[in-house]
Short mmCIF file of C-alpha atoms in Angstrom, two decimals:
data_model
loop_
_atom_site.label_atom_id
_atom_site.label_comp_id
_atom_site.label_asym_id
_atom_site.label_seq_id
_atom_site.Cartn_x
_atom_site.Cartn_y
_atom_site.Cartn_z
CA MET G 1468 0.16 -0.10 0.29
CA PRO G 1469 1.79 3.32 -1.14
CA PRO G 1470 2.29 5.84 1.71
CA SER G 1471 -0.15 8.45 2.36
CA VAL G 1472 0.78 11.80 0.98
CA ALA G 1473 -0.25 14.83 3.25
CA SER G 1474 -2.74 17.24 1.91
CA PRO G 1475 -1.66 20.77 0.91
CA THR G 1476 -3.41 21.92 3.96
CA ARG G 1477 -1.99 19.99 6.39
CA ARG G 1478 1.59 20.57 4.74
CA VAL G 1479 0.90 24.35 5.27
CA ALA G 1480 -0.39 23.82 8.72
CA ARG G 1481 2.92 21.95 9.59
CA THR G 1482 5.30 24.58 7.69
CA LEU G 1483 3.41 27.03 9.93
CA ARG G 1484 3.64 25.34 13.12
CA THR G 1485 7.34 24.70 12.71
CA SER G 1486 8.84 27.43 10.78
CA LEU G 1487 9.85 30.77 12.35
CA PHE G 1488 10.39 31.99 9.03
CA ALA G 1489 6.76 31.44 7.80
CA GLN G 1490 5.25 32.51 10.92
CA VAL G 1491 7.19 35.75 10.80
CA THR G 1492 6.38 36.23 6.88
CA CYS G 1493 2.68 35.95 7.78
CA ALA G 1494 2.57 37.81 10.49
CA LEU G 1495 4.47 40.73 8.36
CA VAL G 1496 1.38 40.36 5.56
CA LEU G 1497 -1.10 40.47 8.15
CA GLY G 1498 0.31 43.60 9.87
CA ILE G 1499 0.37 45.52 6.40
CA VAL G 1500 -3.17 44.70 5.76
CA VAL G 1501 -4.62 45.55 9.01
CA GLY G 1502 -2.53 48.74 9.04
CA LYS G 1503 -4.11 49.54 5.70
CA LEU G 1504 -7.50 48.70 6.24
CA TRP G 1505 -7.87 49.74 10.00
CA PRO G 1506 -5.40 52.37 10.92
CA ASP G 1507 -6.96 53.71 13.84
CA THR G 1508 -6.98 50.03 15.47
CA ALA G 1509 -3.39 49.39 13.97
CA THR G 1510 -1.52 52.35 15.83
CA ALA G 1511 -2.82 50.80 19.15
CA LEU G 1512 -0.98 47.65 18.36
CA GLN G 1513 2.49 49.09 18.74
CA PRO G 1514 2.99 47.49 22.26
CA LEU G 1515 3.22 44.09 21.11
CA GLY G 1516 6.57 45.07 19.02
CA ASP G 1517 7.70 46.94 21.83
CA GLY G 1518 7.11 44.35 24.41
CA PHE G 1519 9.27 41.80 22.54
CA THR G 1520 11.95 44.22 22.12
CA ARG G 1521 12.10 45.03 25.85
CA LEU G 1522 11.98 41.25 26.62
CA ILE G 1523 15.00 40.20 24.22
CA LYS G 1524 16.73 43.58 25.58
CA THR G 1525 16.76 42.08 28.97
CA VAL G 1526 19.07 39.21 28.13
CA ILE G 1527 21.65 41.14 25.66
CA SER G 1528 23.98 42.62 28.10
CA PRO G 1529 24.14 39.02 30.25
CA LEU G 1530 24.54 36.97 27.17
CA VAL G 1531 27.31 39.33 25.82
CA PHE G 1532 29.05 39.34 29.20
CA CYS G 1533 28.86 35.32 29.42
CA VAL G 1534 29.88 34.92 25.91
CA VAL G 1535 32.89 37.51 25.93
CA VAL G 1536 33.76 36.10 29.49
CA VAL G 1537 34.17 32.57 28.13
CA GLY G 1538 35.60 33.28 24.81
CA ILE G 1539 38.84 35.24 26.67
CA ALA G 1540 39.03 32.45 29.19
CA LYS G 1541 39.12 29.71 26.67
CA ALA G 1542 41.03 31.28 24.16
CA GLY G 1543 43.86 31.72 26.75
CA ASP G 1544 45.57 34.76 25.31
CA LEU G 1545 44.18 38.59 25.90
CA LYS G 1546 46.79 39.87 23.70
CA ALA G 1547 44.89 38.00 21.09
CA PHE G 1548 41.44 39.43 22.41
CA GLY G 1549 43.09 42.82 22.08
CA ARG G 1550 44.17 42.07 18.42
CA ILE G 1551 40.66 41.16 17.52
CA GLY G 1552 39.41 44.37 19.15
CA VAL G 1553 42.04 46.61 16.82
CA LYS G 1554 41.21 44.54 13.91
CA ALA G 1555 37.64 45.03 14.14
CA LEU G 1556 37.83 48.86 14.79
CA ILE G 1557 39.90 49.16 11.55
CA TRP G 1558 37.35 47.13 9.73
CA PHE G 1559 34.27 49.21 11.12
CA GLU G 1560 36.18 52.70 10.05
CA ILE G 1561 36.78 51.05 6.50
CA ALA G 1562 33.35 49.94 6.06
CA SER G 1563 31.27 52.93 7.34
CA THR G 1564 33.68 55.59 5.68
CA ALA G 1565 32.79 53.54 2.28
CA ALA G 1566 29.20 53.62 2.94
CA LEU G 1567 29.33 57.37 3.67
CA VAL G 1568 31.12 57.83 0.25
CA ILE G 1569 28.82 55.44 -1.54
CA GLY G 1570 25.98 57.84 -0.21
CA LEU G 1571 27.54 60.95 -1.14
CA VAL G 1572 28.08 60.02 -4.71
CA ALA G 1573 24.61 58.56 -5.15
CA ALA G 1574 22.75 61.34 -3.75
CA ASN G 1575 25.15 63.79 -6.14
CA VAL G 1576 24.14 61.60 -9.20
CA VAL G 1577 20.71 61.26 -8.58
CA GLY G 1578 19.80 64.52 -6.84
CA PRO G 1579 16.72 63.28 -4.89
CA GLY G 1580 16.13 66.74 -3.51
CA ARG G 1581 16.75 68.85 -6.69
CA GLY G 1582 13.50 70.80 -7.85
CA MET G 1583 11.42 70.79 -4.60
CA ASN G 1584 11.96 74.40 -3.88
CA VAL G 1585 11.56 74.32 -0.08
CA ASP G 1586 11.19 77.47 1.93
CA PRO G 1587 13.00 76.54 5.34
CA SER G 1588 10.70 78.93 7.26
CA SER G 1589 7.63 76.98 6.28
CA LEU G 1590 8.85 73.85 8.34
CA ASP G 1591 8.24 72.85 11.97
CA ALA G 1592 11.60 72.78 13.41
CA ALA G 1593 10.00 71.95 16.70
CA ALA G 1594 8.87 68.67 15.20
CA VAL G 1595 12.35 67.58 15.41
CA GLN G 1596 12.78 68.84 18.96
CA GLU G 1597 9.75 66.77 19.78
CA THR G 1598 11.19 63.63 18.12
CA THR G 1599 14.83 63.94 19.71
CA GLY G 1600 13.28 64.77 23.01
CA GLY G 1601 15.90 67.76 23.16
CA GLY G 1602 18.80 65.31 23.35
CA HIS G 1603 22.31 65.68 21.74
CA LEU G 1604 24.92 63.66 20.59
CA PRO G 1605 27.78 62.94 22.94
CA THR G 1606 31.20 64.73 22.12
CA THR G 1607 34.17 62.45 21.82
CA THR G 1608 34.95 62.97 25.29
CA GLU G 1609 31.69 62.16 26.80
CA PHE G 1610 31.44 58.99 24.26
CA ILE G 1611 34.58 57.83 25.80
CA LEU G 1612 33.71 58.57 29.37
CA ASN G 1613 30.00 56.69 28.84
CA ALA G 1614 31.86 53.51 27.50
CA LEU G 1615 33.76 53.24 31.15
CA PRO G 1616 31.32 51.83 33.48
CA GLN G 1617 30.99 53.17 36.94
CA SER G 1618 28.67 50.61 38.34
CA PHE G 1619 28.90 46.95 37.67
CA ILE G 1620 25.19 46.34 38.17
CA GLY G 1621 24.20 49.53 36.48
CA SER G 1622 25.89 48.63 33.39
CA PHE G 1623 23.48 45.48 32.97
CA ALA G 1624 20.54 47.47 33.99
CA GLU G 1625 21.00 50.43 31.75
CA ASN G 1626 21.95 47.93 28.64
CA GLU G 1627 25.12 49.77 28.00
CA LEU G 1628 26.83 47.38 25.93
CA LEU G 1629 30.13 48.97 25.48
CA GLN G 1630 30.66 49.24 29.40
CA VAL G 1631 29.24 45.45 29.63
CA LEU G 1632 32.25 44.53 27.06
CA ILE G 1633 34.59 46.41 29.34
CA LEU G 1634 33.62 44.74 32.59
CA ALA G 1635 33.52 41.41 30.54
CA CYS G 1636 37.33 41.97 29.29
CA LEU G 1637 38.46 42.70 32.82
CA VAL G 1638 36.32 39.46 34.32
CA GLY G 1639 38.00 37.32 31.61
CA ALA G 1640 41.55 39.01 32.29
CA ALA G 1641 41.26 38.16 35.86
CA LEU G 1642 40.14 34.44 35.05
CA LEU G 1643 43.38 33.89 33.20
CA HIS G 1644 45.36 35.46 35.74
CA LEU G 1645 43.96 33.51 38.75
CA GLY G 1646 44.06 30.12 36.85
CA HIS G 1647 41.56 27.41 37.26
CA THR G 1648 43.17 26.27 40.49
CA LYS G 1649 41.89 29.53 42.45
CA VAL G 1650 38.50 29.70 41.03
CA PRO G 1651 37.64 26.29 39.37
CA LYS G 1652 33.82 26.97 39.78
CA VAL G 1653 33.60 30.27 38.20
CA LEU G 1654 34.04 29.64 34.40
CA PRO G 1655 31.58 26.65 34.48
CA ALA G 1656 29.01 28.73 36.17
CA ILE G 1657 29.50 31.47 33.58
CA GLU G 1658 28.91 28.81 30.67
CA GLN G 1659 26.00 27.31 32.43
CA ALA G 1660 24.45 30.73 32.65
CA GLN G 1661 25.09 31.29 29.04
CA GLU G 1662 22.99 28.31 28.14
CA VAL G 1663 20.38 29.32 30.52
CA ILE G 1664 20.13 32.54 28.78
CA PHE G 1665 20.17 30.84 25.13
CA ALA G 1666 17.11 28.98 26.49
CA VAL G 1667 15.16 32.11 27.79
CA VAL G 1668 15.93 33.64 24.26
CA GLY G 1669 14.29 30.58 22.54
CA PHE G 1670 11.24 31.13 24.90
CA ILE G 1671 11.32 34.84 23.87
CA MET G 1672 11.52 34.16 20.05
CA ARG G 1673 7.99 32.28 20.03
CA LEU G 1674 6.50 35.57 20.40
CA ALA G 1675 8.45 36.92 17.36
CA PRO G 1676 5.28 36.84 14.85
CA LEU G 1677 3.11 38.99 17.55
CA ALA G 1678 5.91 41.55 17.76
CA VAL G 1679 6.15 41.67 13.65
CA PHE G 1680 2.56 41.93 13.39
CA GLY G 1681 2.32 44.77 15.72
CA ALA G 1682 5.16 46.81 14.68
CA MET G 1683 4.14 46.42 11.07
CA ALA G 1684 0.34 47.31 11.73
CA HIS G 1685 1.40 50.30 13.83
CA LEU G 1686 4.08 51.49 10.95
CA VAL G 1687 1.40 51.09 8.27
CA GLY G 1688 -1.60 52.71 10.16
CA ASN G 1689 0.49 55.62 11.63
CA TYR G 1690 2.32 56.50 8.38
CA GLY G 1691 0.34 55.25 5.58
CA LEU G 1692 1.59 54.46 2.13
CA GLY G 1693 1.06 57.63 0.52
CA VAL G 1694 4.37 58.87 2.24
CA MET G 1695 6.14 56.45 -0.16
CA ARG G 1696 4.90 58.23 -3.14
CA THR G 1697 5.76 61.82 -1.78
CA TYR G 1698 9.35 60.50 -1.13
CA ALA G 1699 9.61 57.97 -3.92
CA LYS G 1700 12.86 59.41 -5.48
CA LEU G 1701 14.70 59.42 -2.00
CA ILE G 1702 13.22 56.13 -0.83
CA VAL G 1703 14.48 54.17 -4.05
CA LEU G 1704 17.70 55.89 -3.76
CA CYS G 1705 18.45 54.71 -0.50
CA TYR G 1706 17.49 51.42 -1.08
CA VAL G 1707 19.24 50.98 -4.32
CA ALA G 1708 22.38 52.54 -2.74
CA ALA G 1709 22.27 50.19 0.18
CA ALA G 1710 22.08 47.33 -2.04
CA LEU G 1711 25.16 48.47 -4.01
CA PHE G 1712 26.86 48.43 -0.47
CA VAL G 1713 25.32 44.90 0.31
CA VAL G 1714 27.14 44.03 -2.68
CA LEU G 1715 30.54 45.23 -2.22
CA LEU G 1716 30.13 43.41 1.32
CA SER G 1717 29.46 40.18 -0.66
CA VAL G 1718 32.36 40.70 -2.61
CA ALA G 1719 34.74 41.26 0.46
CA LEU G 1720 33.27 38.45 2.22
CA LYS G 1721 34.28 36.20 -0.62
CA LEU G 1722 37.51 37.62 -1.23
CA VAL G 1723 38.64 37.34 2.73
CA THR G 1724 36.82 34.38 3.59
CA GLY G 1725 35.56 32.53 0.39
CA LEU G 1726 32.22 32.45 2.02
CA SER G 1727 28.87 33.33 0.01
CA LEU G 1728 26.99 36.22 1.53
CA TRP G 1729 23.88 34.73 -0.22
CA LYS G 1730 24.04 31.53 1.75
CA PHE G 1731 24.39 33.36 4.85
CA LEU G 1732 21.63 35.77 4.22
CA ARG G 1733 19.45 32.18 3.74
CA TYR G 1734 20.97 31.06 6.74
CA ILE G 1735 19.82 33.82 8.90
CA ARG G 1736 16.66 34.56 6.94
CA GLU G 1737 14.40 34.30 10.15
CA GLU G 1738 16.50 36.48 12.04
CA MET G 1739 16.43 39.19 8.84
CA LEU G 1740 12.87 38.87 8.52
CA LEU G 1741 12.45 39.83 12.32
CA ALA G 1742 14.84 42.59 12.43
CA LEU G 1743 12.80 43.72 9.31
CA GLY G 1744 9.38 43.50 11.08
CA THR G 1745 10.68 45.26 14.46
CA ALA G 1746 12.93 47.73 12.82
CA SER G 1747 15.25 46.51 15.32
CA THR G 1748 18.79 44.57 14.82
CA GLU G 1749 18.95 44.41 18.83
CA SER G 1750 16.00 41.90 18.69
CA VAL G 1751 17.90 39.44 16.75
CA MET G 1752 21.32 40.02 18.50
CA PRO G 1753 21.27 36.77 20.56
CA ARG G 1754 20.15 34.50 18.13
CA VAL G 1755 22.56 35.84 15.48
CA MET G 1756 25.42 35.48 17.77
CA GLN G 1757 24.52 31.93 18.51
CA LYS G 1758 24.29 31.23 14.78
CA LEU G 1759 27.73 33.00 14.07
CA ARG G 1760 29.14 30.68 16.48
CA ARG G 1761 27.69 27.64 14.95
CA ALA G 1762 28.99 28.70 11.52
CA GLY G 1763 32.65 28.37 12.79
CA ALA G 1764 33.31 31.84 14.31
CA ARG G 1765 35.24 31.51 17.60
CA ASP G 1766 33.32 32.69 20.71
CA ASP G 1767 35.63 35.46 21.76
CA ALA G 1768 35.56 37.08 18.17
CA VAL G 1769 31.58 36.88 18.12
CA GLY G 1770 31.51 38.07 21.48
CA LEU G 1771 33.55 41.40 20.67
CA VAL G 1772 32.86 42.12 17.10
CA LEU G 1773 29.13 41.61 16.92
CA PRO G 1774 28.34 43.99 20.00
CA THR G 1775 30.98 46.51 19.41
CA GLY G 1776 29.48 46.73 15.72
CA TYR G 1777 26.42 48.02 17.09
CA SER G 1778 27.77 51.07 18.37
CA PHE G 1779 30.63 51.51 15.76
CA ASN G 1780 29.62 50.18 12.39
CA LEU G 1781 26.37 51.52 11.60
CA ASP G 1782 26.77 51.03 7.90
CA GLY G 1783 23.00 51.59 7.11
CA ALA G 1784 22.77 54.75 8.98
CA SER G 1785 26.00 55.92 7.40
CA LEU G 1786 24.36 55.75 4.05
CA TYR G 1787 21.28 57.40 5.25
CA LEU G 1788 22.75 60.05 6.80
CA SER G 1789 25.06 61.14 3.83
CA ILE G 1790 22.27 60.84 1.42
CA GLY G 1791 19.97 62.62 3.70
CA THR G 1792 22.30 65.77 4.17
CA LEU G 1793 22.32 66.33 0.56
CA PHE G 1794 18.76 65.68 0.15
CA ILE G 1795 17.96 68.35 2.32
CA ALA G 1796 20.34 70.67 1.14
CA GLN G 1797 19.08 70.07 -2.64
CA ALA G 1798 15.49 70.66 -1.39
CA VAL G 1799 16.24 74.19 0.10
CA GLY G 1800 18.16 75.14 -2.83
CA VAL G 1801 21.82 74.92 -1.36
CA ASP G 1802 24.67 73.71 -3.56
CA LEU G 1803 27.21 72.32 -1.45
CA SER G 1804 30.75 72.43 -2.83
CA LEU G 1805 33.14 69.52 -2.69
CA GLY G 1806 35.01 70.93 0.14
CA GLN G 1807 31.82 71.01 1.99
CA GLN G 1808 30.93 67.46 1.08
CA ILE G 1809 34.12 66.34 2.22
CA THR G 1810 33.24 68.00 5.77
CA VAL G 1811 29.95 66.21 6.01
CA VAL G 1812 31.97 62.93 5.48
CA LEU G 1813 34.45 63.67 8.25
CA VAL G 1814 31.68 65.04 10.56
CA LEU G 1815 29.69 61.98 10.03
CA MET G 1816 32.42 59.79 10.53
CA LEU G 1817 32.34 61.23 14.22
CA THR G 1818 28.60 61.77 14.86
CA SER G 1819 27.48 58.35 13.77
CA LYS G 1820 29.68 56.47 16.32
CA GLY G 1821 27.78 58.02 19.14
CA MET G 1822 24.16 57.41 17.62
CA ALA G 1823 23.47 53.93 19.03
CA GLY G 1824 20.74 53.82 21.74
CA ILE G 1825 19.90 57.81 21.55
CA PRO G 1826 16.43 58.33 20.39
CA GLY G 1827 16.09 60.05 17.19
CA SER G 1828 19.86 59.97 16.70
CA ALA G 1829 19.31 60.42 12.87
CA PHE G 1830 17.91 63.70 13.35
CA LEU G 1831 20.48 64.69 15.87
CA ALA G 1832 23.55 63.62 13.40
CA LEU G 1833 21.95 65.47 10.56
CA SER G 1834 21.39 68.72 12.86
CA ALA G 1835 25.00 68.38 13.93
CA THR G 1836 26.12 68.10 10.43
CA ALA G 1837 24.02 71.10 9.09
CA SER G 1838 25.30 73.25 11.84
CA SER G 1839 28.69 72.40 11.10
CA LEU G 1840 28.51 73.40 7.58
CA GLY G 1841 26.56 76.62 8.35
CA ALA G 1842 24.80 76.60 4.97
CA ILE G 1843 21.62 74.31 5.75
CA PRO G 1844 19.21 76.03 8.03
CA ALA G 1845 18.91 73.20 11.03
CA GLY G 1846 15.01 73.54 10.59
CA ALA G 1847 15.16 71.85 6.98
CA VAL G 1848 15.92 68.52 8.84
CA ALA G 1849 12.13 68.12 9.48
CA LEU G 1850 11.93 67.39 5.87
CA LEU G 1851 12.76 63.92 6.79
CA LEU G 1852 10.49 63.06 9.69
CA GLY G 1853 7.63 61.96 7.40
CA VAL G 1854 10.25 59.32 5.64
CA ASP G 1855 12.50 58.32 8.61
CA ARG G 1856 10.44 55.24 9.59
CA ILE G 1857 10.15 54.00 6.10
CA MET G 1858 14.11 53.99 5.88
CA ASP G 1859 14.56 51.77 9.14
CA SER G 1860 14.24 48.53 7.21
CA MET G 1861 17.08 49.68 4.92
CA ARG G 1862 19.18 50.57 8.08
CA VAL G 1863 18.25 47.38 9.68
CA VAL G 1864 19.39 45.13 6.91
CA THR G 1865 22.70 46.94 5.95
CA ASN G 1866 23.70 47.34 9.80
CA LEU G 1867 23.06 43.47 10.63
CA LEU G 1868 24.66 42.29 7.28
CA GLY G 1869 27.67 44.74 7.75
CA ASN G 1870 28.53 43.69 11.24
CA CYS G 1871 28.17 40.08 10.22
CA VAL G 1872 30.36 40.45 7.60
CA ALA G 1873 32.78 41.86 9.99
CA VAL G 1874 32.53 39.14 12.32
CA PHE G 1875 33.58 36.61 9.74
CA ALA G 1876 36.21 38.88 7.99
CA VAL G 1877 38.16 39.91 11.40
CA SER G 1878 37.89 36.14 12.57
CA ARG G 1879 39.53 34.99 9.51
CA TRP G 1880 42.10 37.87 9.65
CA GLU G 1881 42.78 36.72 13.08
CA GLY G 1882 42.76 32.61 12.48
CA ALA G 1883 39.75 32.54 14.54
CA LEU G 1884 37.27 31.01 12.00
CA ASP G 1885 36.41 27.28 10.96
CA ILE G 1886 36.25 27.85 7.23
CA ASP G 1887 35.49 23.99 6.68
CA ARG G 1888 32.68 24.36 9.26
CA ALA G 1889 31.26 27.63 8.20
CA LYS G 1890 30.87 26.21 4.40
CA ARG G 1891 29.10 23.05 5.54
CA VAL G 1892 26.61 25.18 7.65
CA LEU G 1893 26.06 27.75 5.10
CA ASP G 1894 25.46 25.03 2.25
CA GLY G 1895 22.77 23.72 4.77
CA ASP G 1896 24.45 20.88 6.44
CA ALA G 1897 21.81 20.07 9.35
CA SER G 1898 24.31 18.19 11.36
CA GLN G 1899 26.47 21.21 11.60
CA SER G 1900 23.77 23.79 11.77
CA ASP G 1901 21.62 22.17 14.11
CA ALA G 1902 23.79 21.02 16.70
CA SER G 1903 25.30 22.81 19.50
CA GLN G 1904 28.62 24.24 20.08
CA PRO G 1905 31.31 21.50 20.57
CA ASP G 1906 31.73 20.81 23.92
CA ASP G 1907 35.12 22.86 24.64
CA GLY G 1908 35.67 21.47 28.09
CA GLU G 1909 36.45 18.17 26.18
CA LYS G 1910 39.86 19.26 24.78
CA ASP G 1911 42.51 21.68 25.82
CA VAL G 1912 42.08 24.87 23.75
CA SER G 1913 44.44 27.05 25.65
CA GLY G 1914 47.68 25.53 25.20
CA GLY G 1915 48.43 25.23 29.00
CA LYS G 1916 48.01 28.75 29.67
CA GLY G 1917 45.42 30.46 32.16
CA LEU G 1918 42.39 28.50 32.57
CA GLY G 1919 42.89 26.04 29.56
CA GLY G 1920 45.60 23.87 31.20
CA GLY G 1921 42.90 20.92 31.92
CA LYS G 1922 42.37 19.38 35.12
CA ASP G 1923 43.82 16.22 36.46
CA VAL G 1924 41.91 13.39 36.02
CA GLY G 1925 43.64 11.97 39.20
CA GLY G 1926 42.15 14.57 41.44
CA GLU G 1927 44.21 17.43 43.13
CA THR G 1928 47.55 15.16 43.33
CA GLY G 1929 47.32 14.66 39.69
CA ARG G 1930 47.72 10.98 39.95
CA PRO G 1931 46.23 8.90 36.90
CA ASP G 1932 43.00 6.98 37.05
CA GLU G 1933 44.66 3.53 38.43
CA ALA G 1934 45.58 5.53 41.67
CA ARG G 1935 41.53 5.54 42.11
CA ILE G 1936 41.09 1.59 41.68
CA GLU G 1937 39.34 0.51 44.83
CA THR G 1938 40.77 -2.70 46.53
CA PRO G 1939 38.46 -5.82 45.42
CA VAL G 1940 36.33 -6.93 48.22
CA PRO G 1941 36.02 -10.68 48.42
CA GLY G 1942 33.35 -12.17 46.30
CA ILE G 1943 32.76 -8.76 44.22
CA PRO G 1944 34.54 -8.18 41.08
CA ALA G 1945 36.54 -5.08 41.09
CA GLN G 1946 35.56 -2.33 38.92
CA LYS G 1947 38.38 -1.74 36.20
CA PRO G 1948 38.61 1.56 34.55
CA LYS G 1949 38.09 1.40 30.86
CA ASP G 1950 41.57 2.21 30.00
CA PHE G 1951 42.76 -0.97 31.65
CA GLU G 1952 40.37 -3.49 30.37
CA GLY G 1953 42.98 -3.99 26.99
CA LEU G 1954 45.80 -4.68 29.83
CA GLU G 1955 43.70 -7.14 31.92
CA GLU G 1956 42.88 -9.19 28.89
CA ARG G 1957 46.49 -9.45 27.95
CA GLN G 1958 47.32 -10.46 31.35
CA GLU G 1959 44.76 -13.42 31.19
CA LEU G 1960 46.36 -14.59 28.02
CA LYS G 1961 49.65 -15.02 29.70
CA GLU G 1962 48.51 -16.32 33.03
CA PRO G 1963 45.62 -18.51 32.42
CA ALA G 1964 43.12 -18.70 35.48
CA PRO G 1965 43.22 -21.68 37.16
CA GLU G 1966 40.53 -24.35 36.90
CA ALA G 1967 37.84 -24.76 39.40
CA GLY G 1968 38.61 -27.74 41.56
#
């Protein structure tokens, strides 16, 4: 009798039940439909997306701390960790500068704001103040000081990732200095906490479809689809420039590591769709960290490069800021010279580094750039209020891909990437991608340094296993360790047991 074939309805139901990608896709479409048909109701659904993001944020800081501490301790070399950090910053600066230049070139060629002839006095500058909450971007000194923790608990409570990274580096260095003999239980405890956090992330991710539905319904209901017609030229330009930058990322990834960005994009399609729906890369950071580790990137590289990239490698934001600056200049009839455009790049290279986590940071960066030029009215930034939220998808995708490529590239640069494993995972080898990380406790990964010296299997005295063989009790066979079974058999061959009388 031929095996029964599941009906299409059952297959669809099974896919929806088991595939997060399918669930998030359906939620995305439903959110757009609800936002279009019932905009007043849709705007009330924003708490679904905000609540999910808040839940994810609660685990980001402890997860980053655990991954970095374990990475440093098991690498056994703090200097190597420092090299990873320096190389990451070099990569970030090159990538973000390339994004700024691409944005400026694209805006000069297309001219999205030409012909608008907007009167700056007719714009509501107060709306920008309301969006930014009267905040300001930190100066270089403030940025450096804010990166230094002043409270161990406070850094976690306020989700200050740079402060958490510094604390993790200090703790990891302390563990290396003390070694496993003085603090034998600390590192295993941190590893166990890491596994608990990943389990919590798995629970929270089940709410992802609800978050995407609420966020998308609110977006469409609040802003409508008409804004896309008004700013069509600017929107298309930003997305095309982002696509060009992603192509360059793909080429860079192929040259440096030999990996395919398209295959990686397929590998993280669920996380990418979730980031698009919630307009937040933070909502997927824990899952992306886990997948990068599974794809062969070493823990210390993932733990340092990815979180640092959230503050220093905002490629999508850099694209948007450079295009946005020229757009508002063209819209109000200001023709920026080459020298002024170079100034734009230099200013944005600094201001874009302090944007992460600040409400209305894009408008603050644009206002700071306009003020530094002295030729663009600060109120002209209000021109982008209606379209800024539409740009979130472009920024999210570009930022996330840029940081993931940075992890692979820096890992390869430092020799912290298992290329063979990465290729197998990206090719869809289920045995590699679904399996958890190898148990690092089973091997000595540090070459005898710091915490990685391994345990003496015979206890504190360092004696081998035979020291623990118990004295046989009459009438009860002695239990031999596995390593001695072969020796016992060889002895029996030489000295046969006496026959029973």
